Coordinates of C-alpha atoms and ligand atoms in Angstrom, one line a residue:
X1 CA -9.9 -29.4 15.1
X2 CA -6.8 -31.2 13.7
X3 CA -3.6 -30.0 15.5
X4 CA -0.4 -30.3 13.6
X5 CA 2.2 -32.4 15.4
X6 CA 5.1 -30.1 14.8
X7 CA 6.0 -27.0 16.8
X8 CA 7.5 -24.3 14.5
X9 CA 9.8 -21.6 15.7
X10 CA 7.6 -18.9 14.2
X11 CA 4.1 -18.9 12.6
X12 CA 3.5 -15.9 10.3
X13 CA 0.0 -15.0 9.2
X14 CA -0.1 -13.4 5.7
X15 CA 2.5 -13.3 2.9
X16 CA 2.3 -9.7 1.7
X17 CA 4.8 -7.0 2.3
X18 CA 5.1 -7.5 6.0
X19 CA 4.7 -11.3 6.1
X20 CA 7.0 -11.8 3.2
X21 CA 9.7 -9.7 4.8
X22 CA 9.2 -11.6 8.1
X23 CA 9.5 -14.9 6.3
X24 CA 12.7 -13.8 4.5
X25 CA 14.4 -12.3 7.6
X26 CA 13.6 -15.2 9.9
X27 CA 14.4 -18.1 7.6
X28 CA 17.7 -16.4 6.7
X29 CA 18.4 -16.2 10.4
X30 CA 17.9 -19.9 10.6
X31 CA 14.4 -20.1 12.2
X32 CA 11.9 -22.9 11.2
X33 CA 9.0 -20.9 9.9
X34 CA 5.4 -21.6 8.7
X35 CA 3.5 -18.9 6.7
X36 CA -0.3 -19.2 6.6
X37 CA -1.8 -17.4 3.6
X38 CA -5.5 -17.1 3.0
X39 CA -5.1 -16.7 -0.7
X40 CA -3.9 -18.9 -3.6
X41 CA -0.4 -19.6 -4.9
X42 CA 1.1 -17.3 -7.5
X43 CA 4.4 -17.1 -9.4
X44 CA 5.1 -14.0 -11.5
X45 CA 7.6 -15.8 -13.7
X46 CA 4.9 -18.2 -14.9
X47 CA 1.5 -16.7 -14.1
X48 CA 1.9 -13.0 -15.2
X49 CA 0.1 -11.7 -18.3
X50 CA 2.9 -9.2 -18.8
X51 CA 3.2 -9.7 -22.6
X52 CA -0.4 -10.2 -23.6
X53 CA -2.0 -7.7 -26.0
X54 CA -5.5 -6.4 -25.2
X55 CA -6.8 -7.7 -28.6
X56 CA -5.9 -11.2 -27.6
X57 CA -8.8 -11.2 -25.1
X58 CA -12.4 -10.7 -26.0
X59 CA -12.7 -8.6 -22.8
X60 CA -9.8 -6.3 -24.1
X61 CA -8.5 -6.1 -20.5
X62 CA -11.8 -5.1 -18.8
X63 CA -12.1 -6.0 -15.1
X64 CA -13.5 -9.2 -13.7
X65 CA -15.0 -9.7 -10.2
X66 CA -11.8 -11.0 -8.8
X67 CA -9.6 -8.6 -10.7
X68 CA -11.2 -5.2 -10.3
X69 CA -8.1 -3.4 -11.9
X70 CA -8.5 -5.3 -15.1
X71 CA -8.3 -8.9 -16.3
X72 CA -4.5 -8.8 -16.9
X73 CA -3.8 -7.4 -13.4
X74 CA -1.7 -9.6 -11.2
X75 CA -3.6 -9.1 -8.0
X76 CA -6.5 -11.3 -7.1
X77 CA -8.8 -9.6 -4.6
X78 CA -10.9 -6.5 -4.5
X79 CA -13.3 -4.3 -2.6
X80 CA -15.8 -7.2 -2.1
X81 CA -14.7 -10.8 -1.7
X82 CA -17.5 -13.4 -1.9
X83 CA -18.1 -14.9 1.5
X84 CA -15.9 -12.4 3.3
X85 CA -18.0 -9.4 4.0
X86 CA -17.3 -6.4 6.2
X87 CA -19.9 -3.8 7.3
X88 CA -20.0 0.0 7.8
X89 CA -21.7 1.9 10.6
X90 CA -24.5 4.1 9.4
X91 CA -23.1 7.2 7.6
X92 CA -19.7 5.7 7.1
X93 CA -18.0 5.7 3.7
X94 CA -15.2 3.3 3.8
X95 CA -14.0 0.6 1.5
X96 CA -11.6 -2.2 2.2
X97 CA -9.4 -3.6 -0.5
X98 CA -8.0 -7.0 0.2
X99 CA -5.7 -9.3 -1.7
X100 CA -6.1 -13.1 -1.6
X101 CA -2.9 -14.6 -3.0
X102 CA 0.7 -15.2 -2.1
X103 CA 2.4 -11.8 -1.9
X104 CA -0.8 -10.0 -1.0
X105 CA -1.2 -6.5 -2.4
X106 CA 2.4 -6.3 -3.5
X107 CA 1.3 -8.1 -6.7
X108 CA -0.3 -4.9 -7.9
X109 CA 0.9 -1.9 -5.8
X110 CA 2.3 1.2 -7.5
X111 CA 5.8 0.5 -6.2
X112 CA 6.2 4.1 -5.0
X113 CA 8.8 3.4 -2.3
X114 CA 9.3 6.3 0.1
X115 CA 11.0 6.5 3.4
X116 CA 9.1 8.3 6.2
X117 CA 11.2 11.4 7.2
X118 CA 12.4 12.5 10.6
X119 CA 9.4 14.8 11.1
X120 CA 7.0 12.0 10.3
X121 CA 7.9 10.1 13.5
X122 CA 7.5 13.3 15.6
X123 CA 4.4 15.0 14.3
X124 CA 2.7 15.7 17.7
X125 CA 5.9 17.4 18.9
X126 CA 5.8 19.7 15.9
X127 CA 2.1 20.6 15.6
X128 CA 0.4 19.1 18.7
X129 CA -1.9 16.8 16.7
X130 CA -2.1 13.0 16.8
X131 CA 0.8 11.2 18.6
X132 CA 4.5 10.8 18.3
X133 CA 6.0 7.4 17.5
X134 CA 8.0 5.8 20.3
X135 CA 10.9 5.5 17.8
X136 CA 12.7 8.1 15.6
X137 CA 13.9 8.1 12.0
X138 CA 17.4 7.0 13.1
X139 CA 16.0 3.8 14.6
X140 CA 14.6 2.8 11.2
X141 CA 17.2 4.2 8.9
X142 CA 19.6 1.2 9.0
X143 CA 16.6 -1.0 8.0
X144 CA 15.6 1.3 5.2
X145 CA 19.2 1.0 3.9
X146 CA 19.0 -2.8 4.2
X147 CA 15.6 -2.9 2.3
X148 CA 17.1 -0.7 -0.4
X149 CA 20.1 -3.1 -0.8
X150 CA 17.9 -6.2 -0.8
X151 CA 15.0 -5.1 -3.0
X152 CA 16.3 -2.1 -4.9
X153 CA 14.8 1.3 -5.5
X154 CA 15.5 4.0 -8.0
X155 CA 15.6 7.7 -7.2
X156 CA 17.9 10.8 -7.0
X157 CA 19.9 12.2 -4.1
X158 CA 18.2 15.5 -3.0
X159 CA 18.6 17.8 -0.1
X160 CA 15.0 17.9 1.2
X161 CA 14.5 18.1 5.0
X162 CA 11.8 15.4 5.3
X163 CA 12.5 13.2 2.3
X164 CA 15.5 11.1 3.3
X165 CA 17.6 9.8 0.4
X166 CA 17.9 6.1 -0.1
X167 CA 20.6 3.9 -1.6
X168 CA 19.2 4.6 -5.0
X169 CA 19.6 2.9 -8.4
X170 CA 19.7 5.5 -11.3
X171 CA 16.2 6.8 -12.1
X172 CA 14.7 6.5 -15.6
X173 CA 14.5 9.7 -17.6
X174 CA 11.2 11.7 -17.7
X175 CA 8.9 10.9 -20.7
X176 CA 7.5 13.5 -23.0
X177 CA 4.4 14.3 -20.9
X178 CA 6.5 14.3 -17.7
X179 CA 8.9 16.9 -19.2
X180 CA 5.8 19.2 -19.7
X181 CA 4.8 18.5 -16.1
X182 CA 8.3 19.4 -14.9
X183 CA 8.1 22.7 -16.8
X184 CA 4.7 23.6 -15.2
X185 CA 5.9 22.6 -11.7
X186 CA 9.0 24.8 -12.1
X187 CA 6.8 27.7 -13.1
X188 CA 4.6 27.3 -10.0
X189 CA 7.6 26.5 -7.7
X190 CA 6.3 23.0 -6.9
X191 CA 9.2 20.7 -6.1
X192 CA 9.5 18.1 -8.8
X193 CA 12.1 15.4 -8.7
X194 CA 12.7 11.9 -10.1
X195 CA 10.3 9.2 -8.8
X196 CA 11.3 6.7 -6.2
X197 CA 10.0 3.2 -7.2
X198 CA 11.2 -0.3 -6.3
X199 CA 11.9 -1.3 -9.9
X200 CA 15.4 -2.3 -11.0
X201 CA 17.1 0.0 -13.5
X202 CA 20.3 -2.2 -13.0
X203 CA 20.5 -5.9 -12.3
X204 CA 20.5 -6.6 -8.5
X205 CA 20.9 -9.7 -6.4
X206 CA 20.4 -12.1 -9.4
X207 CA 17.4 -10.2 -10.7
X208 CA 17.3 -8.7 -14.2
X209 CA 16.9 -5.0 -14.9
X210 CA 13.6 -3.6 -16.2
X211 CA 13.2 -3.6 -20.0
X212 CA 10.5 -0.8 -19.8
X213 CA 7.5 -2.7 -21.0
X214 CA 5.4 -0.5 -18.7
X215 CA 3.2 -3.4 -17.4
X216 CA 4.2 -3.6 -13.8
X217 CA 0.7 -4.1 -12.5
X218 CA 0.5 -7.4 -14.4
X219 CA 3.4 -8.8 -12.4
X220 CA 6.9 -8.9 -13.9
X221 CA 8.0 -12.1 -15.6
X222 CA 11.7 -11.2 -15.1
X223 CA 11.3 -10.0 -11.5
X224 CA 12.6 -6.6 -12.2
X225 CA 10.0 -5.0 -9.9
X226 CA 9.3 -5.9 -6.3
X227 CA 6.7 -8.3 -5.2
X228 CA 6.8 -10.1 -1.9
X229 CA 6.1 -13.4 -3.8
X230 CA 9.2 -13.6 -5.9
X231 CA 11.6 -11.3 -4.1
X232 CA 11.0 -12.4 -0.5
X233 CA 8.9 -15.6 -0.3
X234 CA 10.8 -17.4 -3.1
X235 CA 14.3 -17.0 -1.5
X236 CA 12.8 -17.8 1.9
X237 CA 11.5 -21.1 0.4
X238 CA 14.9 -21.7 -1.1
X239 CA 16.4 -21.8 2.4
X240 CA 14.5 -25.0 3.1
X241 CA 13.3 -23.4 6.4
X242 CA 9.9 -22.2 5.2
X243 CA 6.6 -24.1 5.0
X244 CA 4.1 -22.1 3.0
X245 CA 0.4 -23.1 3.4
X246 CA -2.0 -21.4 1.0
X247 CA -5.8 -21.2 1.2
X248 CA -5.3 -21.1 5.0
X249 CA -7.7 -18.6 6.6
X250 CA -6.5 -17.9 10.1
X251 CA -9.3 -17.7 12.6
X252 CA -7.6 -16.8 15.9
X253 CA -4.4 -16.8 17.9
X254 CA -4.4 -19.6 20.6
X255 CA -3.0 -19.1 24.1
X256 CA -2.0 -21.2 27.1
X257 CA -3.1 -20.8 30.7
X258 CA -0.4 -18.2 31.3
X259 CA -1.4 -16.0 28.4
X260 CA 1.4 -17.0 26.1
X261 CA 0.6 -17.5 22.4
X262 CA 0.8 -21.2 21.4
X263 CA 0.0 -20.8 17.7
X264 CA -3.1 -20.2 15.6
X265 CA -6.0 -22.0 14.2
X266 CA -7.0 -21.7 10.6
X267 CA -9.7 -22.9 8.2
X268 CA -8.4 -25.0 5.4
X269 CA -10.5 -23.3 2.6
X270 CA -10.3 -26.5 0.4
X271 CA -12.0 -28.7 3.0
X272 CA -13.5 -26.3 5.5
X273 CA -11.7 -28.1 8.3
X274 CA -10.2 -26.3 11.3
X275 CA -6.5 -26.9 11.7
X276 CA -4.2 -25.9 14.6
X277 CA -0.6 -24.8 14.2
X278 CA 1.8 -24.7 17.1
X279 CA 4.7 -22.1 17.2
X280 CA 7.0 -20.5 19.8
X281 CA 6.3 -17.1 18.3
X282 CA 3.4 -15.7 16.3
X283 CA 3.7 -12.9 13.9
X284 CA 0.6 -11.3 12.5
X285 CA 1.0 -9.7 9.0
X286 CA -2.5 -10.1 7.6
X287 CA -2.7 -6.3 6.8
X288 CA -3.5 -3.6 9.4
X289 CA -7.2 -4.1 9.8
X290 CA -7.2 -7.9 9.4
X291 CA -4.5 -8.2 12.1
X292 CA -6.8 -6.1 14.4
X293 CA -9.7 -8.4 13.5
X294 CA -7.6 -11.5 14.4
X295 CA -6.8 -10.0 17.8
X296 CA -10.4 -9.0 18.5
X297 CA -11.5 -12.5 17.5
X298 CA -8.9 -14.1 19.8
X299 CA -11.1 -14.0 22.9
X300 CA -10.5 -16.1 26.0
X301 CA -11.2 -15.9 29.7
X302 CA -7.8 -14.3 30.2
X303 CA -8.5 -11.8 27.4
X304 CA -12.3 -11.3 27.1
X305 CA -11.9 -8.2 24.9
X306 CA -9.6 -9.9 22.5
X307 CA -5.9 -10.6 22.7
X308 CA -3.4 -7.8 23.4
X309 CA -6.4 -5.5 24.0
X310 CA -6.2 -4.6 27.7
X311 CA -5.8 -1.0 26.5
X312 CA -9.0 -1.2 24.4
X313 CA -7.0 0.4 21.5
X314 CA -7.1 -2.6 19.1
X315 CA -9.0 -1.4 16.0
X316 CA -8.7 2.3 17.0
X317 CA -6.9 5.2 15.2
X318 CA -7.0 3.7 11.7
X319 CA -6.1 6.1 9.0
X320 CA -5.9 6.1 5.2
X321 CA -4.0 8.5 2.9
X322 CA -6.2 11.5 1.8
X323 CA -6.6 11.6 -1.9
X324 CA -8.2 13.4 -4.8
X325 CA -7.5 13.5 -8.6
X326 CA -7.7 16.1 -11.4
X327 CA -7.2 15.3 -15.0
X328 CA -7.2 17.4 -18.1
X329 CA -6.7 17.6 -21.9
X330 CA -3.4 19.1 -23.0
X331 CA -3.8 20.4 -26.6
X332 CA 0.0 20.6 -27.2
X333 CA 0.2 16.8 -26.7
X334 CA -2.3 16.2 -29.5
X335 CA -1.3 14.7 -32.9
X336 CA 2.0 13.7 -31.3
X337 CA 4.9 12.5 -33.4
X338 CA 5.3 8.8 -32.6
X339 CA 8.3 8.5 -30.3
X340 CA 9.9 6.2 -27.8
X341 CA 7.7 6.3 -24.7
X342 CA 9.3 3.4 -23.0
X343 CA 9.4 3.4 -19.2
X344 CA 8.5 1.6 -16.1
X345 CA 4.9 0.7 -15.1
X346 CA 4.6 3.9 -13.0
X347 CA 5.5 7.5 -12.9
X348 CA 9.0 8.8 -13.5
X349 CA 8.4 12.0 -11.5
X350 CA 7.5 12.7 -7.9
X351 CA 6.4 15.9 -6.3
X352 CA 7.0 15.8 -2.5
X353 CA 5.4 18.2 -0.1
X354 CA 6.9 21.6 -0.8
X355 CA 5.1 24.1 1.4
X356 CA 5.2 25.2 5.1
X357 CA 1.9 24.3 6.9
X358 CA 2.5 27.1 9.4
X359 CA 1.5 29.5 6.5
X360 CA -1.5 27.4 5.4
X361 CA -5.0 26.8 6.8
X362 CA -4.4 23.1 7.5
X363 CA -1.8 20.9 9.1
X364 CA 0.3 18.2 7.3
X365 CA 1.2 17.9 3.7
X366 CA 0.7 15.7 0.6
X367 CA 2.7 14.6 -2.4
X368 CA 1.6 14.6 -6.0
X369 CA 1.6 11.6 -8.3
X370 CA 1.5 12.0 -12.1
X371 CA -0.2 10.0 -14.8
X372 CA -1.0 10.4 -18.5
X373 CA 0.8 10.2 -21.8
X374 CA 0.8 7.3 -24.2
X375 CA 0.4 4.0 -22.4
X376 CA -0.8 0.7 -23.9
X377 CA -4.4 1.3 -24.7
X378 CA -6.9 -1.0 -23.1
X379 CA -10.6 -1.3 -22.4
X380 CA -12.1 2.2 -21.7
X381 CA -8.9 4.1 -22.6
X382 CA -9.0 7.9 -22.8
X383 CA -11.9 7.6 -20.2
X384 CA -14.5 8.5 -22.9
X385 CA -13.7 10.3 -26.1
X386 CA -16.7 12.6 -25.7
X387 CA -14.7 14.5 -23.1
X388 CA -12.4 15.9 -25.8
X389 CA -13.3 18.9 -28.0
X390 CA -15.0 17.5 -31.1
X391 CA -14.5 14.0 -29.8
X392 CA -17.0 11.3 -30.5
X393 CA -19.1 10.3 -33.5
X394 CA -18.9 7.1 -35.6
X395 CA -16.7 5.3 -38.1
X396 CA -13.7 7.0 -39.7
X397 CA -14.1 10.2 -37.8
X398 CA -14.1 8.4 -34.5
X399 CA -10.9 6.5 -35.3
X400 CA -9.2 9.7 -36.4
X401 CA -10.3 11.4 -33.1
X402 CA -8.8 8.5 -31.1
X403 CA -5.5 8.9 -32.9
X404 CA -5.4 12.7 -32.5
X405 CA -6.3 12.6 -28.8
X406 CA -4.4 9.5 -27.8
X407 CA -1.8 10.5 -25.2
X408 CA -3.0 14.1 -24.9
X409 CA -4.2 13.9 -21.3
X410 CA -2.5 14.3 -18.0
X411 CA -3.6 13.6 -14.4
X412 CA -2.5 14.4 -10.9
X413 CA -3.3 12.5 -7.7
X414 CA -2.8 14.0 -4.3
X415 CA -1.7 11.7 -1.5
X416 CA -1.8 13.3 1.9
X417 CA -1.5 12.8 5.6
X418 CA -4.7 12.1 7.6
X419 CA -4.5 12.7 11.3
X420 CA -5.8 9.8 13.4
X421 CA -9.1 10.6 15.1
X422 CA -11.5 9.0 17.7
X423 CA -14.2 8.5 15.1
X424 CA -12.2 6.4 12.6
X425 CA -11.9 2.8 13.9
X426 CA -13.0 -0.8 13.3
X427 CA -14.6 -3.2 15.7
X428 CA -16.3 -6.6 15.4
X429 CA -19.7 -6.4 14.0
X430 CA -22.1 -7.8 16.7
X431 CA -24.0 -10.0 14.2
X432 CA -22.3 -10.5 10.8
X433 CA -19.9 -13.4 10.2
X434 CA -18.0 -14.6 7.2
X435 CA -18.6 -17.9 5.4
X436 CA -16.6 -19.8 8.1
X437 CA -18.6 -18.2 10.9
X438 CA -15.8 -15.8 11.9
X439 CA -17.0 -12.4 13.1
X440 CA -16.3 -9.6 10.6
X441 CA -15.2 -6.0 10.9
X442 CA -17.5 -3.0 11.1
X443 CA -15.9 0.3 10.1
X444 CA -16.5 3.8 11.4
X445 CA -15.0 6.7 9.5
X446 CA -14.9 10.5 9.6
X447 CA -12.7 13.0 7.9
X448 CA -12.0 16.1 9.9
X449 CA -11.7 19.7 8.7
X450 CA -7.9 19.2 8.4
X451 CA -8.3 16.7 5.6
X452 CA -11.0 18.6 3.8
X453 CA -8.9 21.8 3.7
X454 CA -5.9 19.8 2.5
X455 CA -7.8 18.2 -0.3
X456 CA -9.2 21.6 -1.4
X457 CA -5.6 22.8 -1.7
X458 CA -4.8 19.7 -3.8
X459 CA -7.6 20.5 -6.2
X460 CA -6.5 24.1 -6.6
X461 CA -2.9 23.1 -7.2
X462 CA -3.6 20.4 -9.8
X463 CA -5.9 22.8 -11.7
X464 CA -3.1 25.4 -11.6
X465 CA -0.6 22.8 -13.0
X466 CA -2.9 21.9 -15.8
X467 CA -3.5 25.6 -16.6
X468 CA 0.3 26.1 -16.6
X469 CA 0.5 23.3 -19.2
X470 CA -2.0 25.2 -21.4
X471 CA -4.6 22.5 -20.7
X472 CA -8.3 22.2 -20.0
X473 CA -9.5 20.4 -16.9
X474 CA -12.1 17.7 -17.6
X475 CA -14.4 18.3 -14.5
X476 CA -15.3 21.4 -12.5
X477 CA -13.9 22.0 -9.0
X478 CA -15.9 19.9 -6.5
X479 CA -17.7 21.9 -3.9
X480 CA -17.4 22.0 -0.2
X481 CA -20.7 19.8 -0.1
X482 CA -18.9 17.3 -2.3
X483 CA -15.9 17.2 0.2
X484 CA -13.8 18.9 -2.5
X485 CA -13.6 15.5 -4.2
X486 CA -11.9 13.7 -1.2
X487 CA -11.8 9.9 -1.9
X488 CA -13.7 7.8 0.6
X489 CA -11.9 6.3 3.5
X490 CA -9.9 3.2 2.5
X491 CA -10.1 3.8 -1.2
X492 CA -6.4 4.9 -1.5
X493 CA -5.6 1.5 -0.1
X494 CA -3.1 2.7 2.5
X495 CA -5.0 1.8 5.6
X496 CA -2.8 1.8 8.7
X497 CA -3.1 1.7 12.5
X498 CA -5.5 -0.3 14.6
X499 CA -2.6 -2.1 16.4
X500 CA -0.8 1.0 17.5
X501 CA 2.8 1.1 18.7
X502 CA 3.7 3.0 21.9
X503 CA 5.7 2.9 25.2
X504 CA 2.6 3.0 27.3
X505 CA 0.5 -0.2 27.5
X506 CA -2.5 1.8 28.5
X507 CA -2.7 3.7 25.2
X508 CA -1.0 1.3 22.7
X509 CA -1.2 -2.4 21.7
X510 CA 2.5 -3.1 20.8
X511 CA 5.8 -1.7 22.0
X512 CA 8.6 -0.2 20.0
X513 CA 9.5 -3.6 18.6
X514 CA 6.0 -4.3 17.5
X515 CA 5.7 -6.9 20.3
X516 CA 2.3 -7.1 22.1
X517 CA 2.4 -5.5 25.5
X518 CA 0.1 -8.2 26.9
X519 CA 1.7 -11.2 25.2
X520 CA 5.4 -11.2 24.7
X521 CA 5.7 -13.9 22.0
X522 CA 3.2 -12.2 19.8
X523 CA 4.3 -9.6 17.1
X524 CA 2.7 -7.5 14.4
X525 CA 4.6 -6.9 11.1
X526 CA 2.2 -5.0 8.9
X527 CA 0.8 -1.5 8.9
X528 CA -1.1 -2.0 12.1
X529 CA 1.5 -0.6 14.5
X530 CA 1.8 2.8 12.6
X531 CA 1.2 5.7 14.9
X532 CA 0.7 8.2 12.1
X533 CA 0.2 8.1 8.3
X534 CA 2.8 10.6 6.9
X535 CA 2.4 12.1 3.4
X536 CA 4.2 9.1 2.0
X537 CA 3.0 5.7 0.8
X538 CA 3.6 3.2 3.6
X539 CA 5.0 0.0 2.2
X540 CA 8.8 0.8 2.4
X541 CA 8.2 1.5 6.1
X542 CA 6.2 -1.7 6.6
X543 CA 9.1 -3.6 5.1
X544 CA 11.8 -1.8 7.2
X545 CA 9.8 -2.2 10.4
X546 CA 9.1 -5.9 9.7
X547 CA 12.8 -6.5 9.2
X548 CA 13.6 -4.6 12.4
X549 CA 11.0 -6.6 14.4
X550 CA 12.5 -9.9 13.0
X551 CA 16.0 -8.9 14.1
X552 CA 14.6 -8.4 17.5
X553 CA 12.8 -11.7 17.5
X554 CA 16.0 -13.5 16.4
X555 CA 18.0 -11.8 19.1
X556 CA 15.4 -12.6 21.8
X557 CA 15.1 -16.2 20.7
X558 CA 18.8 -16.6 20.9
X559 CA 18.8 -15.3 24.4
X560 CA 15.9 -17.7 25.2
X561 CA 13.7 -14.7 26.1
X562 CA 10.8 -15.7 23.9
Ligands
FAD601 C1 -3.7 -0.7 -6.3 C2 -2.7 -0.5 -5.2 C3 -1.7 0.4 -5.3 C4 -0.8 0.6 -4.2 N1 0.3 1.4 -4.4 C5 1.2 1.5 -3.4 C6 2.4 2.3 -3.6 O1 2.7 2.8 -4.7 N2 3.3 2.4 -2.6 C7 3.0 1.9 -1.4 O2 3.9 2.1 -0.5 N3 1.9 1.1 -1.2 C8 1.0 0.9 -2.1 N4 -0.1 0.2 -2.0 C9 -0.3 -0.4 -0.6 C10 0.5 -1.7 -0.4 O3 0.1 -2.7 -1.3 C11 0.3 -2.2 1.0 O4 0.7 -1.1 1.9 C12 1.1 -3.4 1.4 O5 1.0 -4.4 0.5 C13 0.6 -3.8 2.8 O6 1.3 -5.0 3.1 P1 0.7 -6.0 4.2 O7 1.7 -7.1 4.4 O8 0.3 -5.2 5.4 O9 -0.6 -6.5 3.6 P2 -1.0 -7.2 2.2 O10 0.1 -7.0 1.2 O11 -2.4 -6.9 1.9 O12 -0.8 -8.8 2.6 C14 -1.7 -9.4 3.6 C15 -1.8 -10.9 3.2 O13 -2.4 -11.5 4.3 C16 -3.4 -12.4 3.9 N5 -4.4 -12.6 4.9 C17 -5.3 -11.7 5.3 N6 -6.1 -12.2 6.3 C18 -5.6 -13.4 6.5 C19 -6.0 -14.5 7.4 N7 -7.0 -14.3 8.3 N8 -5.3 -15.6 7.4 C20 -4.3 -15.8 6.5 N9 -3.9 -14.9 5.7 C21 -4.6 -13.7 5.7 C22 -3.9 -11.8 2.6 O14 -4.5 -12.8 1.8 C23 -2.7 -11.1 2.0 O15 -2.0 -12.0 1.1 C24 -1.0 -0.1 -3.0 C25 -2.0 -1.0 -2.9 C26 -2.9 -1.3 -4.0 C27 -3.9 -2.3 -3.9
SF4_602 S1 8.1 -2.2 -16.7 FE1 10.0 -3.3 -16.1 S2 9.6 -4.0 -14.0 FE2 7.6 -3.4 -14.9 S3 6.8 -5.4 -15.7 FE3 7.9 -4.3 -17.4 S4 10.1 -5.1 -17.3 FE4 9.0 -5.6 -15.4

């Protein structure tokens, strides 16, 4: 191994949402920081395919092995990464989506930016299931405000009990298909409000406002949407206090004889050499499950079960958002008059949880995401013309059908709260290793009856919404045997937990500051410390908690306590 001579103040593993925020907050506070990122460099302003037409590529935008969401997508990664396997216990359906680039998954994400509400930190107190967080909404609220000011989020001020307002930029107006959705939602008394997305509708902090090209997933050349890469890492680099090392696959956290973290070792992917980095503080932000893997792989005589794992809880209680989709054909959207459909690269509407679980057969709620309308056609658009009445055929008729049906479909996705359970966890596979010989994760997964009932409710609601729009659903209601169409674990790409936060070192890995109970100069700044999932997408909370953790690190370093 080649140790680096320098000792940094802080070594951060990963440069996604959590790692990017940690790098930003700590360098702004004056710390000398190194970020180790397993993926390759990326700069939206130069590398994005934001303005390319599908016809400019012979693939017409179809996916490639390293870009499963399409060749123009910004995010390099996928369900399977060559040389970096993971395994599943027999009977487990779980897929793990990983990014491998600066900025991590924030190069693609949907930018739905929701605060967890007061109830979300106190679920066990409300319904007896799962666990409460050791912190409450008020502990995180000032950091949510700071994230809103720094990154920017649009939305509307509402008076909903568990959907806290942010410091919102004005939301964009609903598009044609969204106006129809709003009508249907009002008819069925489903709460339907403007979406909350981290896309600038006004210039902010030197970044331009969105010009509504609708291509957010390709990366924004003008930085009007949020990526860790250009909104957090770039300004951190500009402080002169950040060293960013790409293609650096961290193997383990190193410790001294007293059990203090001394830094990490990583594999330089270009040469295959092992390199050591020394730091006074280590922050893991490699994504929830990967941070659990790093802890489990950091075995020593002092910590034979892995670092920070005296509780045995590392890897336990992982969750993903529950999800299912329904889409349909809306005849009144056929043969539409060409009109301005400009908008952001995401939905303009949002349907937060609107019902009382005490009156339903399942605990915890879900929100509804909307898609459809006339977006830039690409490979496979319309999802198969044969699904439409009289659709299909050849030549002139086929072209006419495409024109008639283009934009005449709508879809709803449910995104709900899973309750952590004993059967959903990850551990080190006893045999499998990656291309560098590092043991890989084996996943175990089980949905409970709670999630199945919730997803059944989603299916019924989306079908009712499509019926209220005068539409026809494309596929029949999935049966109980088909799990009511529940998406497999991990496939909503909101995996959380595994490095759980708590006040009791016997049942949690990190404390309320995301600091390891067993190793006080070791912190986790991704989704690993989450105690529960909430019916919200997690990234705004990852960002707020990472900022809060870094304030604590800065304060403790100033006191000489780390
Ligand atoms: C298609 C898609 C849509 C999404 N939509 C939304 C949404 O609308 N709203 C929302 O809130 N969330 C959404 N998400 C989830 C969101 O992207 C994640 O919650 C968020 O990016 C997690 O941040 P993170 O820092 O934990 O991990 P990541 O962003 O995944 O970053 C982790 C980084 O660590 C690096 N790394 C991993 N292992 C190592 C190692 N051993 N050594 C060094 N580096 C390592 C990785 O290469 C990666 O760059 C979406 C995700 C996807 C993929
Ligand atoms: S829709 Fe707006 S934020 Fe998204 S890529 Fe286009 S200009 Fe950027």
